[in-house]
């Protein structure tokens, strides 16, 4: 009986040891499974974050490119004219941006001079004959000197239609025409053009009003009011 009891006890111990080892192995397997799941979740998270960062970077670059493109478009739509050459009775005009190609222009004069707007096509320019006589009369009415001292100014509004990169644009601005005048009333006066300077940009619809306000602030313009 003693041998049989000892055998049974050993069998029980062995069974319990096997059961304990099995439980321990199961715990280890569960730990590995949990660790593997954690690594998998971490990998998915890292992958998702990487995709988001890449997407965000692309969005930022697209936004920057869009902003740069819009800024470039705005700059391109701003036209500033300068005197390409100045002769005695003519100023040839050219945009400061060489990409801008002028198609046509309308030059507006102060209403007090009673001049019809001048339209040009293909050759941007200003000619003294367009306004010389009315300007001389305005100076005479204002009792301004026969000979100008320094550079005199005549404000005009120039509406320019131009093309850049195949896209049409329209721009309006006030400019001062620099001129000199010499002679005597009986012998006649000679008007010489000297240059062009930008005053400020205006809207097409408001160009004439802005021009008349500027003219009204000048000696000849105040006299004509």
JSON list of C-alpha atoms in Angstrom, two decimals:
[
{"chain": "A", "resi": 1, "resn": "UNK", "atom": "CA", "xyz": [0.00, 0.00, 0.00]},
{"chain": "A", "resi": 2, "resn": "UNK", "atom": "CA", "xyz": [2.87, 2.35, 0.81]},
{"chain": "A", "resi": 3, "resn": "UNK", "atom": "CA", "xyz": [4.46, 1.91, -2.62]},
{"chain": "A", "resi": 4, "resn": "UNK", "atom": "CA", "xyz": [1.12, 2.44, -4.30]},
{"chain": "A", "resi": 5, "resn": "UNK", "atom": "CA", "xyz": [0.47, 5.61, -2.28]},
{"chain": "A", "resi": 6, "resn": "UNK", "atom": "CA", "xyz": [3.91, 6.96, -3.07]},
{"chain": "A", "resi": 7, "resn": "UNK", "atom": "CA", "xyz": [3.41, 6.24, -6.76]},
{"chain": "A", "resi": 8, "resn": "UNK", "atom": "CA", "xyz": [0.05, 7.97, -6.74]},
{"chain": "A", "resi": 9, "resn": "UNK", "atom": "CA", "xyz": [1.56, 10.99, -4.95]},
{"chain": "A", "resi": 10, "resn": "UNK", "atom": "CA", "xyz": [4.37, 11.30, -7.40]},
{"chain": "A", "resi": 11, "resn": "UNK", "atom": "CA", "xyz": [1.93, 11.06, -10.28]},
{"chain": "A", "resi": 12, "resn": "UNK", "atom": "CA", "xyz": [-0.14, 13.80, -8.73]},
{"chain": "A", "resi": 13, "resn": "UNK", "atom": "CA", "xyz": [2.92, 16.00, -8.23]},
{"chain": "A", "resi": 14, "resn": "UNK", "atom": "CA", "xyz": [4.01, 15.43, -11.78]},
{"chain": "A", "resi": 15, "resn": "UNK", "atom": "CA", "xyz": [0.55, 16.20, -13.05]},
{"chain": "A", "resi": 16, "resn": "UNK", "atom": "CA", "xyz": [0.48, 19.40, -11.03]},
{"chain": "A", "resi": 17, "resn": "UNK", "atom": "CA", "xyz": [3.94, 20.32, -12.29]},
{"chain": "A", "resi": 18, "resn": "UNK", "atom": "CA", "xyz": [2.82, 19.75, -15.87]},
{"chain": "A", "resi": 19, "resn": "UNK", "atom": "CA", "xyz": [-0.29, 21.82, -15.22]},
{"chain": "A", "resi": 20, "resn": "UNK", "atom": "CA", "xyz": [1.84, 24.60, -13.70]},
{"chain": "A", "resi": 21, "resn": "UNK", "atom": "CA", "xyz": [4.25, 24.52, -16.65]},
{"chain": "A", "resi": 22, "resn": "UNK", "atom": "CA", "xyz": [1.30, 24.60, -19.04]},
{"chain": "A", "resi": 23, "resn": "UNK", "atom": "CA", "xyz": [-0.20, 27.59, -17.23]},
{"chain": "A", "resi": 24, "resn": "UNK", "atom": "CA", "xyz": [3.16, 29.36, -17.24]},
{"chain": "A", "resi": 25, "resn": "UNK", "atom": "CA", "xyz": [3.58, 28.65, -20.94]},
{"chain": "A", "resi": 26, "resn": "UNK", "atom": "CA", "xyz": [0.07, 29.98, -21.55]},
{"chain": "A", "resi": 27, "resn": "UNK", "atom": "CA", "xyz": [0.88, 33.15, -19.63]},
{"chain": "A", "resi": 28, "resn": "UNK", "atom": "CA", "xyz": [4.08, 33.60, -21.64]},
{"chain": "A", "resi": 29, "resn": "UNK", "atom": "CA", "xyz": [2.17, 33.06, -24.89]},
{"chain": "A", "resi": 30, "resn": "UNK", "atom": "CA", "xyz": [-0.42, 35.62, -23.82]},
{"chain": "A", "resi": 31, "resn": "UNK", "atom": "CA", "xyz": [2.36, 38.07, -22.98]},
{"chain": "A", "resi": 32, "resn": "UNK", "atom": "CA", "xyz": [3.93, 37.55, -26.38]},
{"chain": "A", "resi": 33, "resn": "UNK", "atom": "CA", "xyz": [0.54, 37.95, -28.04]},
{"chain": "A", "resi": 34, "resn": "UNK", "atom": "CA", "xyz": [-0.11, 41.16, -26.08]},
{"chain": "A", "resi": 35, "resn": "UNK", "atom": "CA", "xyz": [3.37, 42.46, -26.94]},
{"chain": "A", "resi": 36, "resn": "UNK", "atom": "CA", "xyz": [2.87, 41.55, -30.58]},
{"chain": "A", "resi": 37, "resn": "UNK", "atom": "CA", "xyz": [-0.49, 43.27, -30.63]},
{"chain": "A", "resi": 38, "resn": "UNK", "atom": "CA", "xyz": [1.08, 46.34, -29.02]},
{"chain": "A", "resi": 39, "resn": "UNK", "atom": "CA", "xyz": [3.86, 46.39, -31.60]},
{"chain": "A", "resi": 40, "resn": "UNK", "atom": "CA", "xyz": [1.31, 45.99, -34.38]},
{"chain": "A", "resi": 41, "resn": "UNK", "atom": "CA", "xyz": [-0.80, 48.84, -32.99]},
{"chain": "A", "resi": 42, "resn": "UNK", "atom": "CA", "xyz": [2.32, 50.98, -32.61]},
{"chain": "A", "resi": 43, "resn": "UNK", "atom": "CA", "xyz": [3.36, 50.21, -36.18]},
{"chain": "A", "resi": 44, "resn": "UNK", "atom": "CA", "xyz": [-0.10, 51.16, -37.46]},
{"chain": "A", "resi": 45, "resn": "UNK", "atom": "CA", "xyz": [-0.01, 54.36, -35.41]},
{"chain": "A", "resi": 46, "resn": "UNK", "atom": "CA", "xyz": [3.44, 55.29, -36.69]},
{"chain": "A", "resi": 47, "resn": "UNK", "atom": "CA", "xyz": [2.36, 54.54, -40.25]},
{"chain": "A", "resi": 48, "resn": "UNK", "atom": "CA", "xyz": [-0.77, 56.65, -39.84]},
{"chain": "A", "resi": 49, "resn": "UNK", "atom": "CA", "xyz": [1.25, 59.52, -38.35]},
{"chain": "A", "resi": 50, "resn": "UNK", "atom": "CA", "xyz": [3.76, 59.30, -41.18]},
{"chain": "A", "resi": 51, "resn": "UNK", "atom": "CA", "xyz": [0.98, 59.40, -43.75]},
{"chain": "A", "resi": 52, "resn": "UNK", "atom": "CA", "xyz": [-0.62, 62.38, -41.99]},
{"chain": "A", "resi": 53, "resn": "UNK", "atom": "CA", "xyz": [2.69, 64.27, -41.79]},
{"chain": "A", "resi": 54, "resn": "UNK", "atom": "CA", "xyz": [3.37, 63.61, -45.48]},
{"chain": "A", "resi": 55, "resn": "UNK", "atom": "CA", "xyz": [-0.16, 64.68, -46.38]},
{"chain": "A", "resi": 56, "resn": "UNK", "atom": "CA", "xyz": [0.12, 67.77, -44.18]},
{"chain": "A", "resi": 57, "resn": "UNK", "atom": "CA", "xyz": [3.47, 68.69, -45.76]},
{"chain": "A", "resi": 58, "resn": "UNK", "atom": "CA", "xyz": [1.98, 68.32, -49.23]},
{"chain": "A", "resi": 59, "resn": "UNK", "atom": "CA", "xyz": [-0.99, 70.47, -48.23]},
{"chain": "A", "resi": 60, "resn": "UNK", "atom": "CA", "xyz": [1.35, 73.11, -46.82]},
{"chain": "A", "resi": 61, "resn": "UNK", "atom": "CA", "xyz": [3.46, 73.07, -49.99]},
{"chain": "A", "resi": 62, "resn": "UNK", "atom": "CA", "xyz": [0.33, 73.33, -52.13]},
{"chain": "A", "resi": 63, "resn": "UNK", "atom": "CA", "xyz": [-0.94, 76.20, -50.00]},
{"chain": "A", "resi": 64, "resn": "UNK", "atom": "CA", "xyz": [2.43, 77.95, -50.29]},
{"chain": "A", "resi": 65, "resn": "UNK", "atom": "CA", "xyz": [2.49, 77.43, -54.06]},
{"chain": "A", "resi": 66, "resn": "UNK", "atom": "CA", "xyz": [-1.09, 78.68, -54.33]},
{"chain": "A", "resi": 67, "resn": "UNK", "atom": "CA", "xyz": [-0.26, 81.75, -52.24]},
{"chain": "A", "resi": 68, "resn": "UNK", "atom": "CA", "xyz": [2.87, 82.40, -54.30]},
{"chain": "A", "resi": 69, "resn": "UNK", "atom": "CA", "xyz": [0.90, 81.98, -57.51]},
{"chain": "A", "resi": 70, "resn": "UNK", "atom": "CA", "xyz": [-1.82, 84.34, -56.30]},
{"chain": "A", "resi": 71, "resn": "UNK", "atom": "CA", "xyz": [0.77, 86.88, -55.18]},
{"chain": "A", "resi": 72, "resn": "UNK", "atom": "CA", "xyz": [2.51, 86.61, -58.55]},
{"chain": "A", "resi": 73, "resn": "UNK", "atom": "CA", "xyz": [-0.84, 87.05, -60.30]},
{"chain": "A", "resi": 74, "resn": "UNK", "atom": "CA", "xyz": [-1.57, 90.16, -58.25]},
{"chain": "A", "resi": 75, "resn": "UNK", "atom": "CA", "xyz": [1.87, 91.58, -59.01]},
{"chain": "A", "resi": 76, "resn": "UNK", "atom": "CA", "xyz": [1.42, 90.79, -62.69]},
{"chain": "A", "resi": 77, "resn": "UNK", "atom": "CA", "xyz": [-1.93, 92.58, -62.73]},
{"chain": "A", "resi": 78, "resn": "UNK", "atom": "CA", "xyz": [-0.31, 95.76, -61.41]},
{"chain": "A", "resi": 79, "resn": "UNK", "atom": "CA", "xyz": [0.97, 97.81, -64.30]},
{"chain": "A", "resi": 80, "resn": "UNK", "atom": "CA", "xyz": [3.32, 100.75, -63.89]},
{"chain": "A", "resi": 81, "resn": "UNK", "atom": "CA", "xyz": [4.24, 102.82, -66.93]},
{"chain": "A", "resi": 82, "resn": "UNK", "atom": "CA", "xyz": [7.46, 104.73, -67.40]},
{"chain": "A", "resi": 83, "resn": "UNK", "atom": "CA", "xyz": [8.90, 106.85, -70.17]},
{"chain": "A", "resi": 84, "resn": "UNK", "atom": "CA", "xyz": [10.77, 104.64, -72.60]},
{"chain": "A", "resi": 85, "resn": "UNK", "atom": "CA", "xyz": [11.90, 107.71, -74.51]},
{"chain": "A", "resi": 86, "resn": "UNK", "atom": "CA", "xyz": [11.10, 111.41, -74.37]},
{"chain": "A", "resi": 87, "resn": "UNK", "atom": "CA", "xyz": [11.12, 113.68, -77.40]},
{"chain": "A", "resi": 88, "resn": "UNK", "atom": "CA", "xyz": [10.01, 117.29, -77.41]},
{"chain": "A", "resi": 89, "resn": "UNK", "atom": "CA", "xyz": [6.40, 116.57, -78.23]},
{"chain": "A", "resi": 90, "resn": "UNK", "atom": "CA", "xyz": [6.06, 112.84, -77.49]},
{"chain": "A", "resi": 91, "resn": "UNK", "atom": "CA", "xyz": [6.63, 110.42, -74.63]},
{"chain": "A", "resi": 92, "resn": "UNK", "atom": "CA", "xyz": [6.84, 106.77, -75.56]},
{"chain": "A", "resi": 93, "resn": "UNK", "atom": "CA", "xyz": [5.57, 104.58, -72.74]},
{"chain": "A", "resi": 94, "resn": "UNK", "atom": "CA", "xyz": [6.53, 101.11, -71.61]},
{"chain": "A", "resi": 95, "resn": "UNK", "atom": "CA", "xyz": [5.50, 98.87, -68.69]},
{"chain": "A", "resi": 96, "resn": "UNK", "atom": "CA", "xyz": [8.17, 98.35, -66.04]},
{"chain": "A", "resi": 97, "resn": "UNK", "atom": "CA", "xyz": [7.41, 94.60, -66.18]},
{"chain": "A", "resi": 98, "resn": "UNK", "atom": "CA", "xyz": [8.72, 93.32, -69.54]},
{"chain": "A", "resi": 99, "resn": "UNK", "atom": "CA", "xyz": [6.23, 90.43, -69.48]},
{"chain": "A", "resi": 100, "resn": "UNK", "atom": "CA", "xyz": [3.33, 92.85, -69.81]},
{"chain": "A", "resi": 101, "resn": "UNK", "atom": "CA", "xyz": [2.31, 93.58, -73.39]},
{"chain": "A", "resi": 102, "resn": "UNK", "atom": "CA", "xyz": [0.16, 96.68, -73.86]},
{"chain": "A", "resi": 103, "resn": "UNK", "atom": "CA", "xyz": [-2.75, 96.20, -76.24]},
{"chain": "A", "resi": 104, "resn": "UNK", "atom": "CA", "xyz": [-4.50, 99.57, -76.00]},
{"chain": "A", "resi": 105, "resn": "UNK", "atom": "CA", "xyz": [-4.86, 102.63, -73.77]},
{"chain": "A", "resi": 106, "resn": "UNK", "atom": "CA", "xyz": [-7.33, 105.37, -72.98]},
{"chain": "A", "resi": 107, "resn": "UNK", "atom": "CA", "xyz": [-5.90, 108.67, -71.74]},
{"chain": "A", "resi": 108, "resn": "UNK", "atom": "CA", "xyz": [-8.31, 110.84, -69.75]},
{"chain": "A", "resi": 109, "resn": "UNK", "atom": "CA", "xyz": [-7.77, 114.58, -69.23]},
{"chain": "A", "resi": 110, "resn": "UNK", "atom": "CA", "xyz": [-9.24, 116.93, -66.61]},
{"chain": "A", "resi": 111, "resn": "UNK", "atom": "CA", "xyz": [-12.82, 117.81, -67.57]},
{"chain": "A", "resi": 112, "resn": "UNK", "atom": "CA", "xyz": [-12.03, 121.50, -67.22]},
{"chain": "A", "resi": 113, "resn": "UNK", "atom": "CA", "xyz": [-9.83, 121.26, -70.32]},
{"chain": "A", "resi": 114, "resn": "UNK", "atom": "CA", "xyz": [-12.84, 120.02, -72.34]},
{"chain": "A", "resi": 115, "resn": "UNK", "atom": "CA", "xyz": [-10.81, 117.37, -74.10]},
{"chain": "A", "resi": 116, "resn": "UNK", "atom": "CA", "xyz": [-12.09, 114.09, -75.50]},
{"chain": "A", "resi": 117, "resn": "UNK", "atom": "CA", "xyz": [-10.28, 111.00, -74.14]},
{"chain": "A", "resi": 118, "resn": "UNK", "atom": "CA", "xyz": [-7.60, 109.70, -76.48]},
{"chain": "A", "resi": 119, "resn": "UNK", "atom": "CA", "xyz": [-7.50, 106.02, -77.42]},
{"chain": "A", "resi": 120, "resn": "UNK", "atom": "CA", "xyz": [-4.29, 104.40, -78.63]},
{"chain": "A", "resi": 121, "resn": "UNK", "atom": "CA", "xyz": [-3.66, 100.92, -79.98]},
{"chain": "A", "resi": 122, "resn": "UNK", "atom": "CA", "xyz": [-0.36, 99.07, -80.13]},
{"chain": "A", "resi": 123, "resn": "UNK", "atom": "CA", "xyz": [1.93, 102.05, -79.41]},
{"chain": "A", "resi": 124, "resn": "UNK", "atom": "CA", "xyz": [1.61, 103.41, -75.87]},
{"chain": "A", "resi": 125, "resn": "UNK", "atom": "CA", "xyz": [2.46, 107.10, -75.95]},
{"chain": "A", "resi": 126, "resn": "UNK", "atom": "CA", "xyz": [1.50, 110.63, -75.01]},
{"chain": "A", "resi": 127, "resn": "UNK", "atom": "CA", "xyz": [1.62, 113.48, -77.53]},
{"chain": "A", "resi": 128, "resn": "UNK", "atom": "CA", "xyz": [1.70, 117.18, -76.70]},
{"chain": "A", "resi": 129, "resn": "UNK", "atom": "CA", "xyz": [-0.74, 118.03, -79.50]},
{"chain": "A", "resi": 130, "resn": "UNK", "atom": "CA", "xyz": [-3.49, 116.17, -77.64]},
{"chain": "A", "resi": 131, "resn": "UNK", "atom": "CA", "xyz": [-3.71, 118.82, -74.92]},
{"chain": "A", "resi": 132, "resn": "UNK", "atom": "CA", "xyz": [-1.29, 121.70, -75.64]},
{"chain": "A", "resi": 133, "resn": "UNK", "atom": "CA", "xyz": [-3.76, 124.45, -76.62]},
{"chain": "A", "resi": 134, "resn": "UNK", "atom": "CA", "xyz": [-6.34, 123.84, -73.85]},
{"chain": "A", "resi": 135, "resn": "UNK", "atom": "CA", "xyz": [-3.51, 123.65, -71.31]},
{"chain": "A", "resi": 136, "resn": "UNK", "atom": "CA", "xyz": [-2.08, 126.94, -72.54]},
{"chain": "A", "resi": 137, "resn": "UNK", "atom": "CA", "xyz": [-5.51, 128.58, -72.19]},
{"chain": "A", "resi": 138, "resn": "UNK", "atom": "CA", "xyz": [-5.88, 127.21, -68.66]},
{"chain": "A", "resi": 139, "resn": "UNK", "atom": "CA", "xyz": [-2.47, 128.61, -67.72]},
{"chain": "A", "resi": 140, "resn": "UNK", "atom": "CA", "xyz": [-3.40, 131.99, -69.23]},
{"chain": "A", "resi": 141, "resn": "UNK", "atom": "CA", "xyz": [-6.66, 132.11, -67.24]},
{"chain": "A", "resi": 142, "resn": "UNK", "atom": "CA", "xyz": [-4.72, 131.24, -64.08]},
{"chain": "A", "resi": 143, "resn": "UNK", "atom": "CA", "xyz": [-2.23, 134.02, -64.90]},
{"chain": "A", "resi": 144, "resn": "UNK", "atom": "CA", "xyz": [0.68, 131.61, -64.66]},
{"chain": "A", "resi": 145, "resn": "UNK", "atom": "CA", "xyz": [4.12, 132.72, -65.91]},
{"chain": "A", "resi": 146, "resn": "UNK", "atom": "CA", "xyz": [4.78, 132.70, -69.65]},
{"chain": "A", "resi": 147, "resn": "UNK", "atom": "CA", "xyz": [7.92, 130.68, -69.04]},
{"chain": "A", "resi": 148, "resn": "UNK", "atom": "CA", "xyz": [7.68, 127.79, -66.62]},
{"chain": "A", "resi": 149, "resn": "UNK", "atom": "CA", "xyz": [10.01, 127.66, -63.66]},
{"chain": "A", "resi": 150, "resn": "UNK", "atom": "CA", "xyz": [11.16, 124.09, -63.19]},
{"chain": "A", "resi": 151, "resn": "UNK", "atom": "CA", "xyz": [8.92, 121.22, -64.27]},
{"chain": "A", "resi": 152, "resn": "UNK", "atom": "CA", "xyz": [5.20, 121.89, -64.62]},
{"chain": "A", "resi": 153, "resn": "UNK", "atom": "CA", "xyz": [2.68, 119.08, -64.18]},
{"chain": "A", "resi": 154, "resn": "UNK", "atom": "CA", "xyz": [-0.47, 118.00, -65.96]},
{"chain": "A", "resi": 155, "resn": "UNK", "atom": "CA", "xyz": [-2.36, 115.12, -64.32]},
{"chain": "A", "resi": 156, "resn": "UNK", "atom": "CA", "xyz": [-3.91, 112.47, -66.54]},
{"chain": "A", "resi": 157, "resn": "UNK", "atom": "CA", "xyz": [-5.57, 109.13, -65.96]},
{"chain": "A", "resi": 158, "resn": "UNK", "atom": "CA", "xyz": [-4.34, 106.25, -68.09]},
{"chain": "A", "resi": 159, "resn": "UNK", "atom": "CA", "xyz": [-6.43, 103.11, -68.50]},
{"chain": "A", "resi": 160, "resn": "UNK", "atom": "CA", "xyz": [-4.30, 100.34, -69.95]},
{"chain": "A", "resi": 161, "resn": "UNK", "atom": "CA", "xyz": [-5.43, 97.03, -71.37]},
{"chain": "A", "resi": 162, "resn": "UNK", "atom": "CA", "xyz": [-2.58, 94.55, -71.50]},
{"chain": "A", "resi": 163, "resn": "UNK", "atom": "CA", "xyz": [-1.76, 90.84, -71.71]},
{"chain": "A", "resi": 164, "resn": "UNK", "atom": "CA", "xyz": [0.57, 88.77, -69.55]},
{"chain": "A", "resi": 165, "resn": "UNK", "atom": "CA", "xyz": [1.13, 85.05, -70.05]},
{"chain": "A", "resi": 166, "resn": "UNK", "atom": "CA", "xyz": [-1.86, 85.02, -72.40]},
{"chain": "A", "resi": 167, "resn": "UNK", "atom": "CA", "xyz": [-4.21, 86.48, -69.77]},
{"chain": "A", "resi": 168, "resn": "UNK", "atom": "CA", "xyz": [-5.87, 89.87, -70.42]},
{"chain": "A", "resi": 169, "resn": "UNK", "atom": "CA", "xyz": [-5.84, 92.55, -67.69]},
{"chain": "A", "resi": 170, "resn": "UNK", "atom": "CA", "xyz": [-6.95, 96.13, -67.26]},
{"chain": "A", "resi": 171, "resn": "UNK", "atom": "CA", "xyz": [-5.28, 98.72, -65.07]},
{"chain": "A", "resi": 172, "resn": "UNK", "atom": "CA", "xyz": [-5.99, 102.36, -64.28]},
{"chain": "A", "resi": 173, "resn": "UNK", "atom": "CA", "xyz": [-3.75, 104.93, -62.59]},
{"chain": "A", "resi": 174, "resn": "UNK", "atom": "CA", "xyz": [-3.15, 108.64, -62.24]},
{"chain": "A", "resi": 175, "resn": "UNK", "atom": "CA", "xyz": [0.07, 110.03, -63.70]},
{"chain": "A", "resi": 176, "resn": "UNK", "atom": "CA", "xyz": [1.62, 113.45, -63.85]},
{"chain": "A", "resi": 177, "resn": "UNK", "atom": "CA", "xyz": [3.01, 114.54, -67.19]},
{"chain": "A", "resi": 178, "resn": "UNK", "atom": "CA", "xyz": [6.06, 116.71, -66.70]},
{"chain": "A", "resi": 179, "resn": "UNK", "atom": "CA", "xyz": [6.31, 119.57, -69.18]},
{"chain": "A", "resi": 180, "resn": "UNK", "atom": "CA", "xyz": [7.98, 122.89, -69.77]},
{"chain": "A", "resi": 181, "resn": "UNK", "atom": "CA", "xyz": [6.56, 125.93, -71.51]},
{"chain": "A", "resi": 182, "resn": "UNK", "atom": "CA", "xyz": [8.45, 128.79, -73.14]},
{"chain": "A", "resi": 183, "resn": "UNK", "atom": "CA", "xyz": [7.57, 131.84, -75.22]},
{"chain": "A", "resi": 184, "resn": "UNK", "atom": "CA", "xyz": [5.28, 134.85, -75.05]},
{"chain": "A", "resi": 185, "resn": "UNK", "atom": "CA", "xyz": [1.54, 135.08, -75.54]},
{"chain": "A", "resi": 186, "resn": "UNK", "atom": "CA", "xyz": [1.85, 137.24, -78.63]},
{"chain": "A", "resi": 187, "resn": "UNK", "atom": "CA", "xyz": [4.67, 135.24, -80.16]},
{"chain": "A", "resi": 188, "resn": "UNK", "atom": "CA", "xyz": [3.21, 131.92, -79.16]},
{"chain": "A", "resi": 189, "resn": "UNK", "atom": "CA", "xyz": [4.25, 129.27, -76.68]},
{"chain": "A", "resi": 190, "resn": "UNK", "atom": "CA", "xyz": [6.05, 126.01, -77.09]},
{"chain": "A", "resi": 191, "resn": "UNK", "atom": "CA", "xyz": [5.21, 123.03, -74.91]},
{"chain": "A", "resi": 192, "resn": "UNK", "atom": "CA", "xyz": [7.98, 120.48, -74.29]},
{"chain": "A", "resi": 193, "resn": "UNK", "atom": "CA", "xyz": [7.26, 117.15, -72.65]},
{"chain": "A", "resi": 194, "resn": "UNK", "atom": "CA", "xyz": [9.78, 115.98, -70.08]},
{"chain": "A", "resi": 195, "resn": "UNK", "atom": "CA", "xyz": [8.56, 112.74, -68.51]},
{"chain": "A", "resi": 196, "resn": "UNK", "atom": "CA", "xyz": [5.91, 110.83, -66.65]},
{"chain": "A", "resi": 197, "resn": "UNK", "atom": "CA", "xyz": [5.52, 109.98, -62.97]},
{"chain": "A", "resi": 198, "resn": "UNK", "atom": "CA", "xyz": [3.05, 107.64, -61.26]},
{"chain": "A", "resi": 199, "resn": "UNK", "atom": "CA", "xyz": [0.72, 109.23, -58.69]},
{"chain": "A", "resi": 200, "resn": "UNK", "atom": "CA", "xyz": [-1.42, 106.29, -57.58]},
{"chain": "A", "resi": 201, "resn": "UNK", "atom": "CA", "xyz": [-3.58, 103.47, -58.85]},
{"chain": "A", "resi": 202, "resn": "UNK", "atom": "CA", "xyz": [-7.34, 104.08, -59.22]},
{"chain": "A", "resi": 203, "resn": "UNK", "atom": "CA", "xyz": [-10.34, 102.10, -60.36]},
{"chain": "A", "resi": 204, "resn": "UNK", "atom": "CA", "xyz": [-11.47, 102.37, -63.95]},
{"chain": "A", "resi": 205, "resn": "UNK", "atom": "CA", "xyz": [-14.88, 103.64, -62.85]},
{"chain": "A", "resi": 206, "resn": "UNK", "atom": "CA", "xyz": [-13.40, 106.25, -60.50]},
{"chain": "A", "resi": 207, "resn": "UNK", "atom": "CA", "xyz": [-10.52, 107.41, -62.69]},
{"chain": "A", "resi": 208, "resn": "UNK", "atom": "CA", "xyz": [-12.13, 110.61, -64.00]},
{"chain": "A", "resi": 209, "resn": "UNK", "atom": "CA", "xyz": [-13.29, 111.81, -60.57]},
{"chain": "A", "resi": 210, "resn": "UNK", "atom": "CA", "xyz": [-9.89, 111.14, -59.03]},
{"chain": "A", "resi": 211, "resn": "UNK", "atom": "CA", "xyz": [-8.23, 113.00, -61.91]},
{"chain": "A", "resi": 212, "resn": "UNK", "atom": "CA", "xyz": [-10.52, 116.05, -61.56]},
{"chain": "A", "resi": 213, "resn": "UNK", "atom": "CA", "xyz": [-9.83, 116.22, -57.81]},
{"chain": "A", "resi": 214, "resn": "UNK", "atom": "CA", "xyz": [-6.08, 116.26, -58.45]},
{"chain": "A", "resi": 215, "resn": "UNK", "atom": "CA", "xyz": [-6.41, 118.89, -61.17]},
{"chain": "A", "resi": 216, "resn": "UNK", "atom": "CA", "xyz": [-8.54, 121.08, -58.86]},
{"chain": "A", "resi": 217, "resn": "UNK", "atom": "CA", "xyz": [-5.64, 121.20, -56.40]},
{"chain": "A", "resi": 218, "resn": "UNK", "atom": "CA", "xyz": [-3.24, 122.63, -58.98]},
{"chain": "A", "resi": 219, "resn": "UNK", "atom": "CA", "xyz": [-2.89, 126.36, -59.80]},
{"chain": "A", "resi": 220, "resn": "UNK", "atom": "CA", "xyz": [-4.42, 126.13, -63.27]},
{"chain": "A", "resi": 221, "resn": "UNK", "atom": "CA", "xyz": [-7.13, 123.82, -61.97]},
{"chain": "A", "resi": 222, "resn": "UNK", "atom": "CA", "xyz": [-8.09, 126.12, -59.08]},
{"chain": "A", "resi": 223, "resn": "UNK", "atom": "CA", "xyz": [-8.42, 129.01, -61.48]},
{"chain": "A", "resi": 224, "resn": "UNK", "atom": "CA", "xyz": [-10.73, 126.99, -63.74]},
{"chain": "A", "resi": 225, "resn": "UNK", "atom": "CA", "xyz": [-13.17, 126.11, -60.92]}
]
